[in-house]
Coordinates of C-alpha atoms and ligand atoms in Angstrom, one line a residue:
M914 CA 43.5 -28.5 58.9
P915 CA 43.5 -28.5 62.7
E916 CA 40.2 -28.8 64.4
Y917 CA 37.5 -26.8 62.3
D918 CA 35.8 -24.6 64.8
S919 CA 38.9 -23.5 66.8
F920 CA 40.6 -23.0 63.5
C921 CA 38.1 -20.9 62.0
R922 CA 38.2 -18.7 65.1
Q923 CA 41.8 -17.9 64.8
F924 CA 41.8 -17.7 61.0
S925 CA 43.2 -14.8 59.3
W926 CA 43.6 -13.8 55.6
E927 CA 46.4 -11.3 56.8
N928 CA 48.2 -14.0 58.7
E929 CA 48.0 -16.5 55.8
K930 CA 49.3 -13.7 53.5
D931 CA 52.5 -13.8 55.3
S932 CA 53.1 -17.3 54.0
L933 CA 53.2 -15.7 50.6
E934 CA 56.4 -13.5 49.2
G935 CA 54.7 -10.7 47.5
L936 CA 56.7 -8.5 45.0
P937 CA 59.7 -6.3 46.0
G938 CA 57.4 -3.1 45.7
G939 CA 54.7 -4.4 47.6
G940 CA 52.6 -6.0 44.7
I941 CA 51.5 -9.5 44.4
N942 CA 51.6 -11.6 41.4
I943 CA 50.2 -15.4 40.9
A944 CA 52.8 -16.5 39.0
H945 CA 55.6 -15.2 41.4
E946 CA 53.9 -16.9 44.1
A947 CA 53.2 -20.2 42.1
V948 CA 56.5 -20.5 40.5
D949 CA 59.6 -18.2 41.1
R950 CA 58.9 -18.1 45.1
H951 CA 59.9 -21.9 45.2
V952 CA 63.0 -21.6 43.1
N953 CA 64.1 -18.7 45.1
S954 CA 63.9 -20.6 48.2
G955 CA 65.9 -23.4 46.8
K956 CA 63.0 -25.8 45.8
G957 CA 63.8 -25.5 41.8
N958 CA 64.4 -29.3 41.6
T959 CA 61.2 -30.3 42.7
I960 CA 58.9 -31.3 39.9
A961 CA 56.1 -28.8 39.4
I962 CA 54.4 -30.5 36.5
R963 CA 54.4 -34.0 35.4
W964 CA 52.8 -34.1 31.9
I965 CA 51.3 -37.6 30.9
R966 CA 51.1 -37.8 27.1
K967 CA 48.3 -39.6 25.4
D968 CA 50.6 -42.7 25.0
R969 CA 51.0 -42.6 28.6
S970 CA 54.9 -41.5 28.5
F971 CA 55.7 -38.5 30.6
D972 CA 57.7 -35.6 30.7
D973 CA 58.6 -33.4 34.0
L974 CA 59.1 -29.7 34.4
T975 CA 60.7 -28.8 37.8
Y976 CA 60.0 -25.4 39.4
A977 CA 63.3 -24.2 37.9
D978 CA 62.4 -25.3 34.1
L979 CA 59.0 -23.6 34.7
K980 CA 60.5 -20.4 36.1
V981 CA 62.8 -20.2 32.9
Q982 CA 60.1 -21.2 30.5
T983 CA 57.3 -18.8 31.8
S984 CA 60.0 -16.0 32.0
R985 CA 60.8 -16.5 28.1
F986 CA 57.0 -16.7 27.5
A987 CA 56.7 -13.3 29.2
N988 CA 59.5 -11.8 27.2
V989 CA 57.9 -13.1 24.2
L990 CA 54.7 -10.8 25.3
E991 CA 56.9 -8.1 25.8
K992 CA 58.3 -8.2 22.4
L993 CA 55.0 -8.4 21.1
N994 CA 54.1 -5.3 23.1
V995 CA 51.3 -6.9 25.0
A996 CA 50.9 -4.3 27.7
K997 CA 49.7 -4.9 31.3
G998 CA 46.0 -5.5 31.3
E999 CA 45.6 -6.9 27.7
S1000 CA 44.5 -10.3 27.4
V1001 CA 46.2 -13.5 26.0
F1002 CA 43.9 -16.5 25.2
S1003 CA 44.6 -20.1 24.6
L1004 CA 42.7 -22.6 22.6
A1005 CA 44.9 -26.0 23.3
G1006 CA 44.7 -29.1 24.9
R1007 CA 46.4 -30.0 28.1
I1008 CA 49.7 -29.8 26.7
P1009 CA 52.8 -27.7 28.4
S1010 CA 52.6 -24.9 26.4
L1011 CA 49.3 -24.0 27.8
Y1012 CA 50.5 -24.0 31.2
I1013 CA 53.9 -22.1 30.5
A1014 CA 51.5 -19.5 28.4
A1015 CA 49.0 -19.3 31.5
L1016 CA 51.8 -18.5 34.1
G1017 CA 53.9 -16.4 31.6
T1018 CA 51.1 -14.1 30.7
L1019 CA 50.5 -13.6 34.6
K1020 CA 54.1 -12.6 35.0
A1021 CA 53.9 -10.2 32.2
G1022 CA 50.9 -8.6 34.0
A1023 CA 48.5 -9.4 31.2
V1024 CA 45.1 -11.4 31.6
F1025 CA 45.0 -14.8 30.5
C1026 CA 41.8 -16.6 29.5
P1027 CA 41.9 -20.4 28.9
M1028 CA 39.3 -21.9 26.4
F1029 CA 38.4 -25.5 26.0
S1030 CA 40.1 -26.9 23.0
V1031 CA 37.0 -28.9 21.7
F1032 CA 35.2 -25.3 21.3
G1033 CA 34.0 -24.8 17.8
P1034 CA 34.9 -21.6 15.9
E1035 CA 31.6 -19.6 17.0
P1036 CA 32.1 -20.3 20.9
A1037 CA 35.8 -19.4 20.3
F1038 CA 34.7 -16.1 18.5
Q1039 CA 32.5 -15.1 21.0
R1040 CA 35.0 -15.4 24.0
L1041 CA 37.9 -14.1 21.8
G1042 CA 35.7 -10.9 20.9
K1043 CA 34.4 -10.3 24.3
G1044 CA 37.6 -10.7 25.9
K1045 CA 39.3 -8.3 23.5
A1046 CA 42.0 -11.1 22.8
K1047 CA 45.3 -9.5 21.5
V1048 CA 47.2 -12.9 21.5
L1049 CA 46.1 -16.5 21.2
V1050 CA 48.0 -19.4 22.0
T1051 CA 47.1 -22.5 19.9
T1052 CA 48.1 -25.4 18.0
T1053 CA 48.5 -25.5 14.0
G1054 CA 45.6 -27.9 13.8
L1055 CA 43.2 -26.0 15.9
Y1056 CA 44.3 -22.8 14.1
E1057 CA 43.4 -24.1 10.7
K1058 CA 40.3 -25.8 11.7
K1059 CA 38.7 -23.3 14.0
I1060 CA 40.8 -19.7 13.9
K1061 CA 41.8 -18.8 10.6
Q1062 CA 38.1 -18.4 9.5
L1063 CA 37.4 -16.0 12.3
L1064 CA 40.6 -13.4 11.6
D1065 CA 38.4 -10.9 9.9
R1066 CA 35.9 -10.7 12.5
L1067 CA 38.4 -10.2 15.1
P1068 CA 40.3 -7.1 14.4
L1069 CA 41.8 -6.9 18.0
L1070 CA 43.5 -10.1 17.8
Q1071 CA 46.9 -9.3 16.8
Y1072 CA 49.3 -12.6 17.0
I1073 CA 48.6 -16.1 16.9
L1074 CA 51.2 -18.1 18.7
L1075 CA 51.3 -21.7 17.3
T1076 CA 52.9 -24.2 19.8
D1077 CA 53.9 -26.8 17.1
A1078 CA 54.9 -24.8 14.1
K1079 CA 58.5 -24.6 13.1
Q1080 CA 58.1 -21.4 11.3
D1081 CA 56.3 -18.2 11.1
I1082 CA 53.4 -18.5 8.8
D1083 CA 53.1 -14.6 8.1
D1084 CA 53.6 -11.6 10.4
K1085 CA 50.6 -12.4 12.4
V1086 CA 50.9 -16.2 12.9
L1087 CA 54.1 -17.0 14.4
S1088 CA 55.9 -19.9 15.6
L1089 CA 55.9 -20.0 19.4
S1090 CA 58.9 -22.3 19.8
T1091 CA 61.3 -19.9 17.6
L1092 CA 59.9 -16.8 19.6
M1093 CA 60.9 -18.9 22.8
K1094 CA 64.2 -19.9 21.6
Q1095 CA 65.0 -16.4 21.0
A1096 CA 63.7 -15.0 24.2
S1097 CA 65.9 -14.5 27.4
D1098 CA 65.4 -16.6 30.5
D1099 CA 65.3 -13.4 32.7
Y1100 CA 62.5 -11.5 33.4
V1101 CA 61.7 -9.1 36.0
I1102 CA 57.9 -9.9 36.8
K1103 CA 55.6 -6.9 36.4
N1104 CA 54.8 -5.1 39.6
T1105 CA 51.2 -6.1 39.6
Q1106 CA 49.0 -5.0 42.5
Q1107 CA 46.4 -6.9 44.5
E1108 CA 43.5 -5.5 42.3
D1109 CA 45.2 -6.0 38.8
P1110 CA 43.1 -8.2 36.6
A1111 CA 44.7 -11.7 36.1
L1112 CA 42.3 -14.2 34.8
L1113 CA 39.1 -14.2 32.8
H1114 CA 37.1 -17.3 33.1
F1115 CA 33.8 -17.9 31.2
T1116 CA 31.3 -19.8 33.3
S1117 CA 30.0 -23.0 32.0
G1118 CA 26.7 -21.8 30.6
T1119 CA 24.6 -24.1 32.4
T1120 CA 21.8 -21.7 33.1
G1121 CA 22.3 -19.5 30.1
M1122 CA 24.7 -17.6 27.8
P1123 CA 28.4 -18.1 29.4
K1124 CA 29.5 -14.8 31.4
G1125 CA 32.8 -13.5 31.5
A1126 CA 34.1 -13.4 35.4
L1127 CA 37.1 -11.4 35.9
H1128 CA 39.5 -12.2 38.6
V1129 CA 42.5 -10.3 40.1
H1130 CA 45.9 -11.2 41.5
Q1131 CA 45.2 -11.2 45.1
A1132 CA 42.9 -14.4 44.1
V1133 CA 46.2 -16.3 44.7
L1134 CA 45.6 -16.0 48.5
T1135 CA 42.4 -18.2 47.9
H1136 CA 44.1 -20.6 45.9
Y1137 CA 47.1 -21.0 48.4
V1138 CA 44.6 -21.2 51.4
T1139 CA 42.1 -23.7 49.9
G1140 CA 45.2 -25.8 48.3
K1141 CA 46.6 -25.9 51.8
Y1142 CA 43.5 -26.4 54.1
V1143 CA 40.9 -28.1 51.9
L1144 CA 43.0 -30.1 49.6
D1145 CA 45.6 -30.7 52.4
L1146 CA 48.5 -30.2 50.0
R1147 CA 51.9 -31.0 51.8
P1148 CA 55.5 -31.2 50.7
G1149 CA 56.3 -33.9 48.5
D1150 CA 52.7 -34.6 47.6
V1151 CA 51.6 -35.4 44.0
F1152 CA 48.3 -33.9 43.1
W1153 CA 46.0 -34.6 40.4
C1154 CA 43.1 -32.4 39.2
T1155 CA 41.5 -34.0 36.4
A1156 CA 39.6 -30.8 35.1
D1157 CA 40.7 -29.0 32.0
P1158 CA 41.9 -25.4 32.5
G1159 CA 39.1 -24.3 30.1
W1160 CA 37.0 -24.6 33.3
V1161 CA 37.8 -22.6 36.2
T1162 CA 38.4 -25.7 38.2
G1163 CA 41.3 -26.8 35.7
T1164 CA 43.0 -23.5 36.1
S1165 CA 42.4 -22.6 40.0
Y1166 CA 43.3 -26.1 40.8
G1167 CA 44.9 -27.7 37.9
I1168 CA 47.4 -24.9 37.7
I1169 CA 47.7 -22.5 40.5
A1170 CA 46.7 -23.9 43.9
P1171 CA 49.3 -26.8 43.6
L1172 CA 51.9 -24.8 42.2
V1173 CA 51.5 -22.2 45.0
N1174 CA 51.8 -24.9 47.5
G1175 CA 54.8 -26.4 45.9
V1176 CA 53.6 -29.7 45.2
T1177 CA 53.9 -31.9 42.1
N1178 CA 51.0 -31.3 39.7
I1179 CA 49.8 -34.3 37.4
V1180 CA 48.6 -33.1 34.1
D1181 CA 47.0 -36.0 31.8
E1182 CA 46.6 -34.9 28.1
E1183 CA 43.9 -37.7 27.6
E1184 CA 40.3 -37.5 28.4
F1185 CA 38.5 -39.5 30.8
D1186 CA 39.3 -43.4 30.6
A1187 CA 38.5 -45.6 33.9
T1188 CA 41.4 -47.9 33.7
R1189 CA 44.0 -45.1 32.5
W1190 CA 42.8 -43.1 35.3
Y1191 CA 43.2 -45.8 37.9
S1192 CA 46.9 -46.6 36.5
I1193 CA 47.6 -43.0 36.6
L1194 CA 46.7 -42.8 40.4
E1195 CA 49.0 -45.8 41.0
E1196 CA 51.8 -45.3 38.6
H1197 CA 52.3 -41.7 39.9
Y1198 CA 51.6 -42.2 43.6
V1199 CA 48.9 -39.7 43.7
N1200 CA 48.2 -38.6 47.0
V1201 CA 45.4 -36.0 46.6
W1202 CA 42.8 -36.4 43.8
Y1203 CA 40.6 -33.7 42.8
T1204 CA 37.6 -34.8 40.3
A1205 CA 33.9 -34.3 39.6
P1206 CA 30.6 -36.1 40.0
T1207 CA 30.3 -37.4 36.4
A1208 CA 33.6 -38.9 36.6
I1209 CA 32.8 -40.6 39.8
R1210 CA 29.4 -42.0 38.5
R1211 CA 31.3 -43.5 35.6
L1212 CA 33.8 -45.2 37.8
M1213 CA 30.8 -46.5 39.8
R1214 CA 29.4 -48.3 36.8
L1215 CA 32.5 -50.5 36.4
D1216 CA 32.1 -54.0 37.5
F1217 CA 35.5 -54.4 39.7
K1218 CA 36.7 -52.9 42.7
P1219 CA 39.8 -50.8 41.7
T1220 CA 41.8 -51.7 44.7
D1221 CA 41.7 -55.2 43.7
R1222 CA 43.6 -54.3 40.7
Y1223 CA 45.3 -51.2 41.5
D1224 CA 47.6 -50.2 44.3
L1225 CA 46.0 -47.2 45.4
S1226 CA 47.7 -46.8 48.8
N1227 CA 49.3 -43.5 48.4
L1228 CA 45.8 -41.8 47.9
R1229 CA 45.0 -39.7 50.9
L1230 CA 42.2 -37.7 50.1
I1231 CA 39.6 -37.3 47.4
H1232 CA 37.8 -34.1 46.5
S1233 CA 34.7 -33.5 44.1
V1234 CA 33.2 -30.5 42.7
G1235 CA 30.9 -29.2 40.1
E1236 CA 27.7 -30.7 40.5
P1237 CA 25.9 -32.1 43.8
L1238 CA 27.7 -35.5 45.0
Q1239 CA 24.9 -37.7 46.2
A1240 CA 25.2 -39.4 49.5
D1241 CA 25.6 -43.0 48.1
E1242 CA 28.6 -41.6 46.0
V1243 CA 30.3 -40.4 49.0
I1244 CA 29.8 -43.9 50.5
W1245 CA 30.8 -45.5 47.4
G1246 CA 34.2 -43.8 48.1
E1247 CA 34.6 -44.9 51.5
K1248 CA 33.8 -48.5 50.6
T1249 CA 36.0 -48.4 47.5
F1250 CA 39.1 -46.5 48.6
G1251 CA 38.6 -46.6 52.4
R1252 CA 37.8 -42.9 52.5
P1253 CA 34.7 -40.8 51.8
I1254 CA 34.8 -38.6 48.7
C1255 CA 34.5 -35.1 49.9
D1256 CA 32.4 -32.7 48.1
N1257 CA 33.1 -29.0 48.0
W1258 CA 31.1 -26.4 46.6
W1259 CA 32.2 -23.1 44.4
Q1260 CA 31.6 -21.2 41.2
T1261 CA 33.4 -19.7 38.5
E1262 CA 32.5 -16.3 40.2
T1263 CA 34.0 -17.3 43.7
G1264 CA 37.5 -18.1 42.1
G1265 CA 38.2 -20.9 44.5
I1266 CA 36.4 -23.3 47.1
M1267 CA 34.1 -21.8 49.4
I1268 CA 32.1 -24.6 51.2
S1269 CA 33.7 -27.9 51.9
N1270 CA 34.3 -31.2 53.5
Y1271 CA 37.5 -31.5 55.2
A1272 CA 39.8 -34.5 56.1
T1273 CA 39.6 -33.7 59.8
M1274 CA 35.8 -32.9 59.8
E1275 CA 33.2 -35.7 60.0
V1276 CA 31.7 -35.9 56.4
R1277 CA 27.9 -36.0 56.2
P1278 CA 27.3 -37.7 53.0
G1279 CA 25.2 -35.5 50.8
S1280 CA 26.0 -32.2 52.3
M1281 CA 28.5 -29.8 50.6
G1282 CA 30.4 -29.3 54.0
K1283 CA 31.1 -26.2 55.9
P1284 CA 32.5 -22.6 54.7
L1285 CA 36.2 -22.1 54.4
P1286 CA 37.7 -20.6 57.2
G1287 CA 37.7 -16.7 56.4
I1288 CA 34.5 -17.1 54.4
E1289 CA 30.8 -16.5 56.0
A1290 CA 28.3 -18.1 54.4
A1291 CA 24.5 -17.8 55.1
I1292 CA 20.8 -18.8 53.9
G1293 CA 18.6 -15.8 53.1
E1294 CA 15.6 -14.4 51.4
V1295 CA 16.6 -11.6 48.7
E1296 CA 14.1 -8.9 49.4
A1297 CA 13.6 -5.8 47.6
E1298 CA 15.4 -3.6 50.0
A1299 CA 17.6 -6.0 51.8
I1300 CA 18.7 -9.4 52.4
R1301 CA 16.6 -11.3 55.2
L1302 CA 18.9 -13.8 56.7
L1303 CA 17.1 -17.2 57.5
T1304 CA 18.4 -18.7 60.5
K1305 CA 16.1 -21.7 61.4
P1306 CA 18.1 -24.8 60.7
G1307 CA 16.9 -26.6 57.4
E1308 CA 15.1 -23.9 55.9
P1309 CA 16.0 -23.5 52.3
G1310 CA 16.6 -20.1 50.9
H1311 CA 19.4 -18.3 48.6
L1312 CA 23.0 -19.2 49.3
L1313 CA 24.8 -16.1 50.3
L1314 CA 28.6 -15.2 50.8
K1315 CA 29.8 -12.2 52.6
T1316 CA 31.6 -10.0 50.1
G1317 CA 35.6 -9.3 50.3
W1318 CA 37.2 -12.8 50.1
P1319 CA 40.4 -12.5 47.9
S1320 CA 39.2 -14.4 44.8
M1321 CA 35.8 -12.9 44.6
F1322 CA 35.2 -11.8 40.8
R1323 CA 35.7 -8.2 40.2
A1324 CA 33.4 -7.9 37.2
Y1325 CA 31.3 -10.0 34.6
L1326 CA 32.6 -8.7 31.3
D1327 CA 30.4 -5.9 29.7
E1328 CA 27.7 -6.7 31.9
E1329 CA 27.9 -4.2 34.6
E1330 CA 24.4 -4.2 35.7
R1331 CA 24.2 -7.8 35.7
Y1332 CA 27.2 -7.9 38.3
K1333 CA 25.8 -5.3 40.2
K1334 CA 22.7 -7.4 41.0
C1335 CA 24.7 -10.2 42.4
F1336 CA 25.3 -8.1 45.3
K1337 CA 22.8 -6.7 48.1
G1338 CA 24.6 -5.0 51.0
A1339 CA 27.5 -6.9 52.5
W1340 CA 26.2 -10.0 50.8
Y1341 CA 26.9 -11.9 47.2
I1342 CA 23.9 -13.8 46.0
T1343 CA 25.3 -17.0 44.4
G1344 CA 22.1 -17.9 42.5
D1345 CA 22.1 -21.5 44.3
L1346 CA 19.6 -22.3 46.9
A1347 CA 20.8 -24.3 49.9
K1348 CA 19.9 -25.3 53.4
K1349 CA 22.1 -25.2 56.7
D1350 CA 21.5 -27.7 59.4
A1351 CA 21.8 -27.2 63.1
D1352 CA 25.4 -28.3 63.0
G1353 CA 26.4 -25.5 60.4
Y1354 CA 26.7 -28.0 57.5
F1355 CA 25.4 -26.6 54.2
W1356 CA 23.0 -28.9 51.8
F1357 CA 22.5 -28.0 48.0
V1358 CA 19.0 -27.5 47.0
G1359 CA 19.2 -26.4 43.4
R1360 CA 19.9 -23.5 41.4
A1361 CA 17.5 -20.8 41.8
D1362 CA 16.8 -20.9 37.9
D1363 CA 16.0 -24.7 38.2
I1364 CA 13.5 -24.6 41.0
I1365 CA 10.1 -25.8 40.1
K1366 CA 6.9 -24.6 41.7
T1367 CA 4.3 -27.1 41.4
S1368 CA 0.9 -27.1 43.2
G1369 CA 2.0 -24.3 45.6
H1370 CA 5.2 -26.5 46.5
M1371 CA 8.6 -25.4 45.8
V1372 CA 10.7 -28.4 44.4
G1373 CA 14.6 -28.4 44.5
P1374 CA 16.0 -30.9 41.5
F1375 CA 18.5 -32.2 43.8
E1376 CA 16.2 -33.7 46.0
V1377 CA 14.1 -35.3 43.6
E1378 CA 17.0 -36.4 41.6
S1379 CA 18.8 -38.0 44.4
T1380 CA 15.8 -40.0 45.4
L1381 CA 15.1 -41.4 41.7
M1382 CA 18.9 -42.4 41.8
E1383 CA 18.5 -44.4 44.9
H1384 CA 16.2 -46.8 42.6
P1385 CA 18.4 -49.5 41.2
A1386 CA 17.4 -49.0 37.7
V1387 CA 18.5 -45.4 37.8
A1388 CA 21.8 -44.3 36.7
E1389 CA 21.3 -40.8 36.2
A1390 CA 18.2 -38.5 36.3
A1391 CA 17.3 -34.8 35.7
I1392 CA 14.1 -33.2 36.4
I1393 CA 12.4 -30.1 34.8
G1394 CA 9.2 -28.2 35.4
K1395 CA 7.0 -28.3 32.8
P1396 CA 4.3 -25.5 32.5
D1397 CA 0.9 -27.0 33.4
P1398 CA -2.4 -24.4 33.5
I1399 CA -3.6 -26.2 36.8
I1400 CA -0.8 -26.7 38.8
G1401 CA 1.9 -24.2 37.6
A1402 CA 4.4 -26.7 36.7
L1403 CA 4.5 -30.4 36.4
V1404 CA 7.7 -32.2 37.7
K1405 CA 8.9 -34.3 34.8
A1406 CA 12.1 -36.7 35.0
F1407 CA 14.4 -37.6 32.2
V1408 CA 16.1 -41.0 33.4
V1409 CA 19.1 -42.8 32.0
L1410 CA 18.7 -46.6 33.1
D1411 CA 21.6 -48.7 34.4
S1412 CA 22.7 -51.6 32.2
G1413 CA 20.3 -54.6 32.6
Y1414 CA 17.2 -52.5 33.0
E1415 CA 14.8 -52.2 30.1
A1416 CA 13.0 -48.9 29.1
N1417 CA 9.4 -50.1 29.3
E1418 CA 6.2 -49.1 31.1
K1419 CA 7.0 -51.8 33.9
T1420 CA 10.2 -49.8 34.8
R1421 CA 8.5 -46.5 34.6
L1422 CA 5.8 -47.6 36.9
D1423 CA 8.4 -49.1 39.3
I1424 CA 10.3 -45.6 39.5
K1425 CA 7.3 -43.7 39.8
G1426 CA 5.9 -45.9 42.6
F1427 CA 9.4 -45.8 44.4
S1428 CA 9.5 -41.7 44.0
R1429 CA 5.9 -41.5 45.3
K1430 CA 6.7 -43.5 48.4
K1431 CA 9.9 -41.5 49.2
L1432 CA 8.9 -38.1 48.1
G1433 CA 5.1 -38.0 48.4
P1434 CA 2.8 -37.6 45.4
A1435 CA 3.4 -33.6 45.3
V1436 CA 7.0 -33.9 44.7
A1437 CA 7.6 -37.1 42.8
P1438 CA 7.9 -36.8 39.1
K1439 CA 4.4 -37.0 37.1
E1440 CA 6.1 -38.0 34.0
I1441 CA 9.2 -40.1 33.2
T1442 CA 11.0 -40.3 29.9
F1443 CA 13.9 -42.7 29.2
I1444 CA 16.9 -41.0 27.5
D1445 CA 20.3 -42.5 26.7
S1446 CA 22.3 -39.9 28.0
L1447 CA 21.7 -36.4 29.7
P1448 CA 22.9 -33.3 27.9
K1449 CA 26.0 -32.0 29.7
T1450 CA 28.3 -29.3 29.7
K1451 CA 32.2 -29.9 28.9
S1452 CA 32.7 -29.7 32.7
G1453 CA 30.1 -32.3 33.2
K1454 CA 27.1 -30.3 34.6
I1455 CA 23.6 -31.4 33.3
L1456 CA 21.8 -29.0 31.0
R1457 CA 18.3 -28.9 32.5
R1458 CA 17.5 -25.9 30.4
L1459 CA 18.4 -27.8 27.2
L1460 CA 15.9 -30.6 28.2
K1461 CA 13.3 -28.1 29.0
A1462 CA 13.8 -26.0 25.6
R1463 CA 13.7 -29.4 23.8
E1464 CA 10.7 -30.7 25.7
L1465 CA 8.6 -27.6 25.0
G1466 CA 9.9 -27.1 21.5
L1467 CA 11.5 -24.1 21.9
P1468 CA 15.1 -22.7 20.7
E1469 CA 18.0 -24.4 22.5
G1470 CA 19.9 -21.0 23.3
D1471 CA 23.6 -21.2 23.8
T1472 CA 24.8 -24.4 23.3
S1473 CA 28.6 -23.6 23.0
T1474 CA 29.5 -25.6 26.4
L1475 CA 27.6 -28.5 25.4
E1476 CA 29.6 -31.8 25.6
Ligands
ATP1341 P1 26.2 -20.6 34.2 O1 26.7 -19.8 35.4 O2 27.0 -20.0 33.0 O3 24.7 -20.9 34.1 P2 27.6 -22.7 36.1 O4 27.0 -21.9 37.1 O5 27.2 -24.1 35.7 O6 27.2 -21.8 34.3 P3 30.3 -22.7 37.3 O7 30.7 -21.4 37.7 O8 31.1 -23.6 36.2 O9 29.1 -22.4 35.8 O10 29.5 -24.0 38.0 C1 29.3 -23.3 39.3 C2 27.8 -23.9 39.8 O11 28.0 -25.4 39.8 C3 27.3 -23.6 41.3 O12 26.7 -22.3 41.0 C4 26.3 -24.9 41.6 O13 25.1 -24.5 40.9 C5 27.0 -26.0 40.8 N1 28.0 -26.6 41.6 C6 29.4 -26.5 41.9 N2 29.7 -27.3 42.8 C7 28.6 -28.0 43.5 C8 28.5 -28.9 44.4 N3 29.4 -29.4 45.3 N4 27.0 -29.2 44.8 C9 26.1 -28.6 44.1 N5 26.3 -27.9 43.2 C10 27.6 -27.4 42.9
MG1342 MG1 26.6 -19.9 37.4

């Protein structure tokens, strides 16, 4: 990205759209922009997806291969009478069929919904039911273990396509490879329009029951723009987003954004493993790496400097999303890789990155950065009648986005009222609280649901947790508000200790004293409990509501996304 301020002034979505091709009839289709467009313009031989198996051997799919495979998949759906707007789900690990199914579904004008393969039968049932799944792509093992038992309860689910079955099991449970072999390589992409539904993503369930956020084909413009200007994707780049497509990051940036930008996208079948990850960065010459704070924290705990063991000289840019990235984590990146880790903020609902640090802008450690060009973000109070914008630098309030960006969610499935409540006037209310400093940088305060009112103070978890983590004994921390008859709520901290520290009274007092000195007695935690690990979602977010429910002996609520 050129200089931020001047670029924002000249930016227009319309101009950016000119870089995309669109469909002959005036429509737009995500898969066309991500795959076929590149083949049509002579880039068919570029590697689109490099799939790394668990045993570290790998397979490449060029853009030309991907065009053929996704067209075949679209033809398979056609044969099964899947109509425009009907939904196709997946329950699979990070295997090529998942990526082919996602893009093939989009070609066919159907709606794709990826699920985490680790979901048990109940969470899978909830999502398949809510999303009215007509087709499910999965493996034989996952089908036997999790889906078979649900079939009676899912009358709308007509076909299950097994990626690894050699033969059909019955009329409903079919061999995907057989169908793919029979299908033609040619497919005329459905003439999807800007507002046609394309993707269904369930939120992480951090604050409650996961919500189904619906996105449209026009979202591809955000994927393109953020891939280009935030992730700085350039021709010839190798890009790796470590997220699973079951989480929105793993689809928007693990599938669409890199392909729309024509680069090589790394897909690793295996879960987090520090040395494996560094080896992948080295062996596959990764230029741009997109990961999450939980992974960064785990890497930080290793007792060696990665650049002493691995050649990471190709790595140009590192980004992080999902949870607040602490200042010391940004600085660790600088010391370790010679470049800060760039934090960015967005949600399932926004479909793409909305606020970010950029390679060409001064990174302020601990800040989420500045709005994407074309995005207007503000801080405000949500009042009964209207939004009141807060313009004084540093004043905390609701983080708001001006509506109308291409990847804005268009519905919460079956929850129209809830959807409507997210908007007031021209603003979308994100549900997060933040501050904006005098230079226009945004700073995360906490989720509106997690804010603690204690003795008349409003305490944001982020501030307290990051202070606790500055103490050498603290590896991770989460705070909750524990109801208290006198002060409203008491700030309670759950702390995971770093190795070498003992969970005893001395450590507790030490951390308490430290946080009192830094935060003042009103905000510092009054209670500290040591815990082996914090409950997190599968995408690495701390489930504070679960800590609170356990503390108060209340029902745990939805735990489908619990790691
Ligand atoms: P649910 O809405 O079901 O409670 P969720 O909000 O965690 O789950 P996601 O859409 O996956 O589901 O996560 C988006 C949220 O993650 C944001 O609203 C914000 O609270 C948090 N988040 C994401 N990126 C950042 C970041 N860079 N800094 C701070 N918080 C972040
Ligand atoms: Mg949310």
